[in-house]
GROMACS .gro file of C-alpha atoms in nm:
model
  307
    1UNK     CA    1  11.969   6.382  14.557
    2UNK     CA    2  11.796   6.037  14.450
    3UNK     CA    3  11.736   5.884  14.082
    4UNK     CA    4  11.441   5.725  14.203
    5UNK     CA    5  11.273   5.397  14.029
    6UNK     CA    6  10.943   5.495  14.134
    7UNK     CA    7  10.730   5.795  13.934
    8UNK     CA    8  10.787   6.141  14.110
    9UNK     CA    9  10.715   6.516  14.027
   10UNK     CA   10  10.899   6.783  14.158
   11UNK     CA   11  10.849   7.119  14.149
   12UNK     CA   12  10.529   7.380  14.172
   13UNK     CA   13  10.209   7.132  14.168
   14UNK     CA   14  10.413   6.855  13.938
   15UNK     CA   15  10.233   6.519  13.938
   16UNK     CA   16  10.352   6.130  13.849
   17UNK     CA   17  10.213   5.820  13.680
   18UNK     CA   18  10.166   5.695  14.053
   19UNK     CA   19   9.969   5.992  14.154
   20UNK     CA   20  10.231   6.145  14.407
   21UNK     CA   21  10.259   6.526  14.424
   22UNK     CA   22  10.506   6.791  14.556
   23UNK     CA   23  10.386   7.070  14.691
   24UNK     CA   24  10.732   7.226  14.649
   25UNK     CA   25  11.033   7.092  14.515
   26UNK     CA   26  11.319   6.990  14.804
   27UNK     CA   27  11.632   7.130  14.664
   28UNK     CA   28  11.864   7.192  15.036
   29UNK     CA   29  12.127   6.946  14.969
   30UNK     CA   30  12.436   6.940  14.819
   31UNK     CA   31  12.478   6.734  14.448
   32UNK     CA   32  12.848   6.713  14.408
   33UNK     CA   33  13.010   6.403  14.545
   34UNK     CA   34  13.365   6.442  14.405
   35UNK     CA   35  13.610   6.616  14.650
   36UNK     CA   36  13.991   6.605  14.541
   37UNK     CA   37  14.125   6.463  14.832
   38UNK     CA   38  14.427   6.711  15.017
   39UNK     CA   39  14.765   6.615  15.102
   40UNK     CA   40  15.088   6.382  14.992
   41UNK     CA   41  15.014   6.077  14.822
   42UNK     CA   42  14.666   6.191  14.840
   43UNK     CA   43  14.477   6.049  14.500
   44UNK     CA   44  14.184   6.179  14.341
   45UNK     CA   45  13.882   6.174  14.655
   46UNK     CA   46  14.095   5.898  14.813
   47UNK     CA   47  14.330   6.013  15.110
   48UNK     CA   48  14.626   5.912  15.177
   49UNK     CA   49  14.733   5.798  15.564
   50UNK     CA   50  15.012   6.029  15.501
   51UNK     CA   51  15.036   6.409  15.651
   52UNK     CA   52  15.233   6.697  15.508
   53UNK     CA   53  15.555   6.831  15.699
   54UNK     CA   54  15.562   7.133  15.950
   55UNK     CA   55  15.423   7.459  15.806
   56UNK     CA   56  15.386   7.282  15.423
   57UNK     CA   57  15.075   7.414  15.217
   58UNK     CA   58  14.963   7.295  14.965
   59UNK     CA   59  14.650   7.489  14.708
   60UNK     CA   60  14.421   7.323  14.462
   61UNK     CA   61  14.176   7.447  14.242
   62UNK     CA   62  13.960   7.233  14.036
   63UNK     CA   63  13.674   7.276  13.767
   64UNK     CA   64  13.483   7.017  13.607
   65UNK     CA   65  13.110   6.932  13.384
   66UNK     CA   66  12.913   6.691  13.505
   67UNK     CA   67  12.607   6.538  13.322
   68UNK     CA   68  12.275   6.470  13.488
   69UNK     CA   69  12.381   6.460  13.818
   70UNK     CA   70  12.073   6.526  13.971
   71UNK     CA   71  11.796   6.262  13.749
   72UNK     CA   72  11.427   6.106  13.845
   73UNK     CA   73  11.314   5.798  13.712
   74UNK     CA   74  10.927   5.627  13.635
   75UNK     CA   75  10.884   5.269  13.659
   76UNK     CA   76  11.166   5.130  13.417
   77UNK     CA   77  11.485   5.209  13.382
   78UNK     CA   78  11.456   5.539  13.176
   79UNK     CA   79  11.500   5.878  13.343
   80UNK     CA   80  11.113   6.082  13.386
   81UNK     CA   81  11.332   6.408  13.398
   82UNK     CA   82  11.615   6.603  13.477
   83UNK     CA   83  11.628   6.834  13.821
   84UNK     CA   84  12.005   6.908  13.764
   85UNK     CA   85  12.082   6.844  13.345
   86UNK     CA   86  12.388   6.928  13.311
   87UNK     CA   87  12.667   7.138  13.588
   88UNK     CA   88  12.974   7.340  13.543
   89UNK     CA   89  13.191   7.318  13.887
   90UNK     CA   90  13.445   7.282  14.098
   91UNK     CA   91  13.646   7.350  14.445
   92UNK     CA   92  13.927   7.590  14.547
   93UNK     CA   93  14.083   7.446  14.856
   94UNK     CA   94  14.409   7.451  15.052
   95UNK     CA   95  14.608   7.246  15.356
   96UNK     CA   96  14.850   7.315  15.589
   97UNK     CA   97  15.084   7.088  15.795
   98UNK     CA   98  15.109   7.104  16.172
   99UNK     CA   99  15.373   6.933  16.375
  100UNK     CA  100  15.453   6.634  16.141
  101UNK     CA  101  15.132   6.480  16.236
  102UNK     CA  102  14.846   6.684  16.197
  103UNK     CA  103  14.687   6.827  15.853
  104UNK     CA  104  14.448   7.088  15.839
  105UNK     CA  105  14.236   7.130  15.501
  106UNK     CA  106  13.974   7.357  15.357
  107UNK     CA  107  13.778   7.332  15.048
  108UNK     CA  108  13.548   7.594  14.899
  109UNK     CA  109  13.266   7.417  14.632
  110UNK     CA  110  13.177   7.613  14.375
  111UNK     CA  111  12.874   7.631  14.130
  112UNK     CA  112  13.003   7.809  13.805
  113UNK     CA  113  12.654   7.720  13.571
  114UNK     CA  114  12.377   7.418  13.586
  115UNK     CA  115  12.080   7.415  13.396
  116UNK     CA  116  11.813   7.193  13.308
  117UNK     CA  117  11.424   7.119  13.104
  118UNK     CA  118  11.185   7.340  13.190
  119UNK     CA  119  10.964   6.999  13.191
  120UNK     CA  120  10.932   6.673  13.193
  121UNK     CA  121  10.711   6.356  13.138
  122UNK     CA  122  10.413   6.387  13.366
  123UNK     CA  123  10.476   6.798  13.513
  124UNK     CA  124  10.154   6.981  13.459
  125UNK     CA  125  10.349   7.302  13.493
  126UNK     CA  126  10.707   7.429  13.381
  127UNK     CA  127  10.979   7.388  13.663
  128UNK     CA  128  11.140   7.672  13.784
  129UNK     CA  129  11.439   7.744  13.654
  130UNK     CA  130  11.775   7.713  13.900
  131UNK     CA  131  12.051   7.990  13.975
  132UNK     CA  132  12.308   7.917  13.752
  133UNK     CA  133  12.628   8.005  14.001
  134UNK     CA  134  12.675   7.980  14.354
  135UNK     CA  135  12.922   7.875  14.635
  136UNK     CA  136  12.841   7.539  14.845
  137UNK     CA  137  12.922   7.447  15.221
  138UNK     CA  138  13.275   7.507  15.355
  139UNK     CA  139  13.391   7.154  15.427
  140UNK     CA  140  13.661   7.138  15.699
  141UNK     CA  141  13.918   6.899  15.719
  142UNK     CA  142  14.124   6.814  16.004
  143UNK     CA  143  14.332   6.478  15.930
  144UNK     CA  144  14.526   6.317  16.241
  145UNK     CA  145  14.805   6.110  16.168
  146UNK     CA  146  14.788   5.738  16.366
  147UNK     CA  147  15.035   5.542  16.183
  148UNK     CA  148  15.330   5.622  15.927
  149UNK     CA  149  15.455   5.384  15.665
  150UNK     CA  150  15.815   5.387  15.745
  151UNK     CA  151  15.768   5.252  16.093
  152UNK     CA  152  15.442   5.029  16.128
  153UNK     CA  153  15.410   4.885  15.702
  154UNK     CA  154  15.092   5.141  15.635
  155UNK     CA  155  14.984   5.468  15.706
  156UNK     CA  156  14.645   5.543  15.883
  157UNK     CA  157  14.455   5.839  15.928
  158UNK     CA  158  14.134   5.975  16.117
  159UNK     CA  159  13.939   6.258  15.953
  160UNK     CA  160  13.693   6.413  16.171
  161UNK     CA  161  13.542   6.641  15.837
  162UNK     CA  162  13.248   6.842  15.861
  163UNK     CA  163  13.054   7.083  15.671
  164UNK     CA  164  12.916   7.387  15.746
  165UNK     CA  165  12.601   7.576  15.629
  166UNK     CA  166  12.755   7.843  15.402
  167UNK     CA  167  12.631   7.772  15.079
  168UNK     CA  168  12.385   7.938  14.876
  169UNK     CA  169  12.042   7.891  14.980
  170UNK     CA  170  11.832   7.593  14.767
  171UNK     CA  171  11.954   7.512  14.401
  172UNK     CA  172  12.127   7.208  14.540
  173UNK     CA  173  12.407   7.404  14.617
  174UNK     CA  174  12.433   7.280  14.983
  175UNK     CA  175  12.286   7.137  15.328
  176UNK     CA  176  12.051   7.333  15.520
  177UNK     CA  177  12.209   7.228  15.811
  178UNK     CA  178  12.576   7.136  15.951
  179UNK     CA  179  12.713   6.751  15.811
  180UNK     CA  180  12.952   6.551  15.965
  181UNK     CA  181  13.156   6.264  15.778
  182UNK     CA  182  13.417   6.114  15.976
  183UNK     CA  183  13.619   5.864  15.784
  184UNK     CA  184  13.927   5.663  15.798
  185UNK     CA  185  14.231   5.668  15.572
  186UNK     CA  186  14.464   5.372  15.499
  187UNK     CA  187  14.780   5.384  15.239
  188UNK     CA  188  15.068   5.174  15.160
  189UNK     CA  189  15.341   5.199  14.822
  190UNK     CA  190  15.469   4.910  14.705
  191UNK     CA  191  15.747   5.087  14.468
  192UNK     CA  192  15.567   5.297  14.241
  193UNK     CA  193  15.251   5.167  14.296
  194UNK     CA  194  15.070   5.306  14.542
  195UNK     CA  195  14.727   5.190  14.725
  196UNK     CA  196  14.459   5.385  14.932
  197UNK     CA  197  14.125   5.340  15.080
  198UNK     CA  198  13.878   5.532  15.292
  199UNK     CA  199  13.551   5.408  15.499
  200UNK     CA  200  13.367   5.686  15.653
  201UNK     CA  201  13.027   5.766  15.774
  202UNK     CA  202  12.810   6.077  15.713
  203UNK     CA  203  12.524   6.216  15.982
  204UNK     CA  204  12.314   6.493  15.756
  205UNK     CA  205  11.965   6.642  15.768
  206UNK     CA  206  11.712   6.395  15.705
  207UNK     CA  207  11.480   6.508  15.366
  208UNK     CA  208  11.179   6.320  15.330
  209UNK     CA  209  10.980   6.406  15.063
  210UNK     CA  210  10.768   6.220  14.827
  211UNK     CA  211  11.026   5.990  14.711
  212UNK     CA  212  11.270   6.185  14.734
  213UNK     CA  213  11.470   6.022  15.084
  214UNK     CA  214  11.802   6.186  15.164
  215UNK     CA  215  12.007   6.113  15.478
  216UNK     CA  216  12.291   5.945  15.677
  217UNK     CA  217  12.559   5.714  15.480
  218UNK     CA  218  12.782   5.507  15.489
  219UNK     CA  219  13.086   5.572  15.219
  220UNK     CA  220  13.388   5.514  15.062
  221UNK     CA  221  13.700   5.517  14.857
  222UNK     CA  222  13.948   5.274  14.679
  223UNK     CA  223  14.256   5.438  14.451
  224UNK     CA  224  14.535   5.262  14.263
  225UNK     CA  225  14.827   5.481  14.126
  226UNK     CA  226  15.136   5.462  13.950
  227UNK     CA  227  15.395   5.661  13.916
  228UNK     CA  228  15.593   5.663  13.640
  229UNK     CA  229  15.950   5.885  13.651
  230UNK     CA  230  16.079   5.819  13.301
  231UNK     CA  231  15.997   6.124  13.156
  232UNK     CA  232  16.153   6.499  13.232
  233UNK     CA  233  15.810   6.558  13.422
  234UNK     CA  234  15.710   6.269  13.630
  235UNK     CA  235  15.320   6.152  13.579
  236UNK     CA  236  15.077   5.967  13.809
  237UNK     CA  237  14.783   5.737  13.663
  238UNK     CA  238  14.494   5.688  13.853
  239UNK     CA  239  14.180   5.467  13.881
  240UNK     CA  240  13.948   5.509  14.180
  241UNK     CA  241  13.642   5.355  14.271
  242UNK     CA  242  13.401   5.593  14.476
  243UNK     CA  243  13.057   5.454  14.636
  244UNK     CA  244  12.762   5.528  14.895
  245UNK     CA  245  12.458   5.420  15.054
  246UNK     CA  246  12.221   5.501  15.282
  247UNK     CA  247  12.228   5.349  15.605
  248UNK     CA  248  11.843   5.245  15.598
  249UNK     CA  249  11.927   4.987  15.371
  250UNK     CA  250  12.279   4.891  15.270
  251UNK     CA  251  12.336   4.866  14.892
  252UNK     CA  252  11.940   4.765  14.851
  253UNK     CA  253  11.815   4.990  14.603
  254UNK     CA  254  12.022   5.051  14.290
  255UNK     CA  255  11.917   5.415  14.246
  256UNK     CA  256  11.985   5.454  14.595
  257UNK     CA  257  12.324   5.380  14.588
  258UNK     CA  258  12.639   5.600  14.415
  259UNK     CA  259  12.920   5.406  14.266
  260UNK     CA  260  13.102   5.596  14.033
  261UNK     CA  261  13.449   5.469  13.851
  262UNK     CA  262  13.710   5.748  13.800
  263UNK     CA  263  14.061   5.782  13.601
  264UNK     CA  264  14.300   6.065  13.588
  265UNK     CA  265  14.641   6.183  13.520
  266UNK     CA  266  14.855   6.387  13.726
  267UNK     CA  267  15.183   6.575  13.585
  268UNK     CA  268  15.426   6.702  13.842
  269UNK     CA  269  15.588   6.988  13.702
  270UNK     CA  270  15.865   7.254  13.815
  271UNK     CA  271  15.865   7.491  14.126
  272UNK     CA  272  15.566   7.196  14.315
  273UNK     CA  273  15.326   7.261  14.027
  274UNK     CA  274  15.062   6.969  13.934
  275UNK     CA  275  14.824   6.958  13.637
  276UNK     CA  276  14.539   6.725  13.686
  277UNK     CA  277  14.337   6.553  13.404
  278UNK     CA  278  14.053   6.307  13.499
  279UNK     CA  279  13.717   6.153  13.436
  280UNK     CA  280  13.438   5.967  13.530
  281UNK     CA  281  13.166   5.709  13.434
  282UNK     CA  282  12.825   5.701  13.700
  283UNK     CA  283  12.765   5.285  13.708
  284UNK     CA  284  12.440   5.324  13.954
  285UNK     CA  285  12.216   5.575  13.998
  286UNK     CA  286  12.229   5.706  14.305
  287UNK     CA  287  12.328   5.992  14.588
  288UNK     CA  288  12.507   6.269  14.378
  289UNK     CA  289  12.591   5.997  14.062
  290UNK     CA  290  12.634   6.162  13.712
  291UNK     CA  291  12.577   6.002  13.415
  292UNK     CA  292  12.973   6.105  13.351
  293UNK     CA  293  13.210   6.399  13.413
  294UNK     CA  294  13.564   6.526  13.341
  295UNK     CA  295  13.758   6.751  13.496
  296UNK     CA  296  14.078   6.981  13.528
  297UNK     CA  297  14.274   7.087  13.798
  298UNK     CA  298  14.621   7.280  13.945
  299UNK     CA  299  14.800   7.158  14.271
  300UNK     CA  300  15.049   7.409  14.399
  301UNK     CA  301  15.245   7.231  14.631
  302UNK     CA  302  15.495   7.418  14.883
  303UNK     CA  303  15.673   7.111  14.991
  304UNK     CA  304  15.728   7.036  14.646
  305UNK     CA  305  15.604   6.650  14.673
  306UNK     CA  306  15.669   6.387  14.416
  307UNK     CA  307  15.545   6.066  14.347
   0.00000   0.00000   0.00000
């Protein structure tokens, strides 16, 4: 989903400055880009190169608002209207451990409410309104261990993800048709600082409509945390740096491309409990980029991990 710099209309017979038109309004692809990324030393969306022990599970559940995540634009700057105003969600997933070397993770997205105007600048007719709660694709996870820290300096990581078509049908609750997003994971501590970065690619249905242009990508993840073990409950701060953009044309168009800055705090309590704080700030206007959003989240963690 595209804040576009050129004058669209979506929706039922919805027209624009330029003169385009929709005949219907495209709406079978998924908005949310923020997945909490699974695992040890995992931070934020960034993975870690690291893979839990033997049998170890670890659940997460996460909710979170996110404004205007889904925002056309006219010729300037300003947005025309809002297709997605304003979105109450999150993800329930869970990973398991295989072998020492293998990780396999499942996350659930969720749609709890979204809303938005029932018009905007240049709609001749009221846009329909959305479903308010839904469930998106099932994104699967498998994460192969390459290299551990201990023995080669860094830890490195393939993860051969994909989705699958399981979502609710339209309300931008999901793909219409199976993604794949193979990425890379690379980690290394230094201390209590710890660094991580993924580069990954993702093949997905092409949607060409009016303006509205959604398809393959390149993307990817950097995260810097710290852990800090003075206090009875040891904390993690986080800043991450998430960004995408289509393969057509890297980084060309501004409202083409996502780049979103996050921060967050993670408290490791008793018994492998985590409580998760974090927001974050849209700086383009791209792919799945909201204006800002905060969330909350639990991390139940069998294995117990600490920073």
């Amino acid at each position: 989903m595209k804040r576009m710099t050129t004058a669209v209309a979506c929706a039922t017979l919805v027209a624009t400055a330029t003169g385009a038109a929709f005949a219907d309004e495209p709406q079978s692809y998924a908005v949310e880009r923020f997945h909490l990324a699974l695992g040890p030393g995992s931070t934020l969306s960034a993975e870690s190169g690291e893979v839990p022990s033997h049998l170890s599970l670890q659940v997460n559940y996460w909710l979170g608002f996110a404004k205007n995540p889904v925002v056309i634009r006219g010729q300037g700057t300003e947005p025309l209207g809002q297709l997605v105003a304003q979105r109450l969600g999150g993800e329930l997933s869970a990973a398991v451990g295989l072998y020492d070397w293998v990780q396999i993770g499942l996350v659930l997205p969720m749609v709890v409410a979204q809303g938005r105007p029932n018009s905007f600048e240049g709609a001749v007719t009221p846009l329909a309104s959305l479903d308010e709660a839904g469930l998106g694709d099932l994104l699967v996870e498998p994460k192969v261990r390459v290299l551990r820290e201990q023995s080669a300096g860094v830890s490195v990581a393939v993860i051969p993800a994909f989705t699958l078509p399981t979502g609710s049908d339209g309300n931008y609750f999901g793909e219409s048709q199976a993604t794949f997003r193979p990425r890379v994971a690379v980690s290394r501590s230094f201390g209590p600082l710890r660094l991580s970065g993924n580069l990954g690619y993702m093949l997905r249905p092409d949607i060409h409509t009016g303006t509205i242009d959604v398809g393959d990508e390149l993307f990817g993840q950097l995260a810097v945390n710290m852990a800090f073990m003075q206090w009875d409950a040891p904390v993690e701060g986080t800043v991450a740096l998430a960004a995408a953009t289509p393969t057509r044309g890297f980084f060309a168009d501004a409202d083409q491309t996502h780049l979103e800055v996050l921060g967050g705090l993670t408290v490791h309590m008793t018994r492998g409990a985590s409580l998760l704080l974090a927001g974050g700030v849209g700086l383009r206007h791209g792919l799945g980029t909201p204006d800002y959003r905060a969330l909350a989240g639990v991390r139940f963690d069998l294995e117990g991990y600490k920073p």
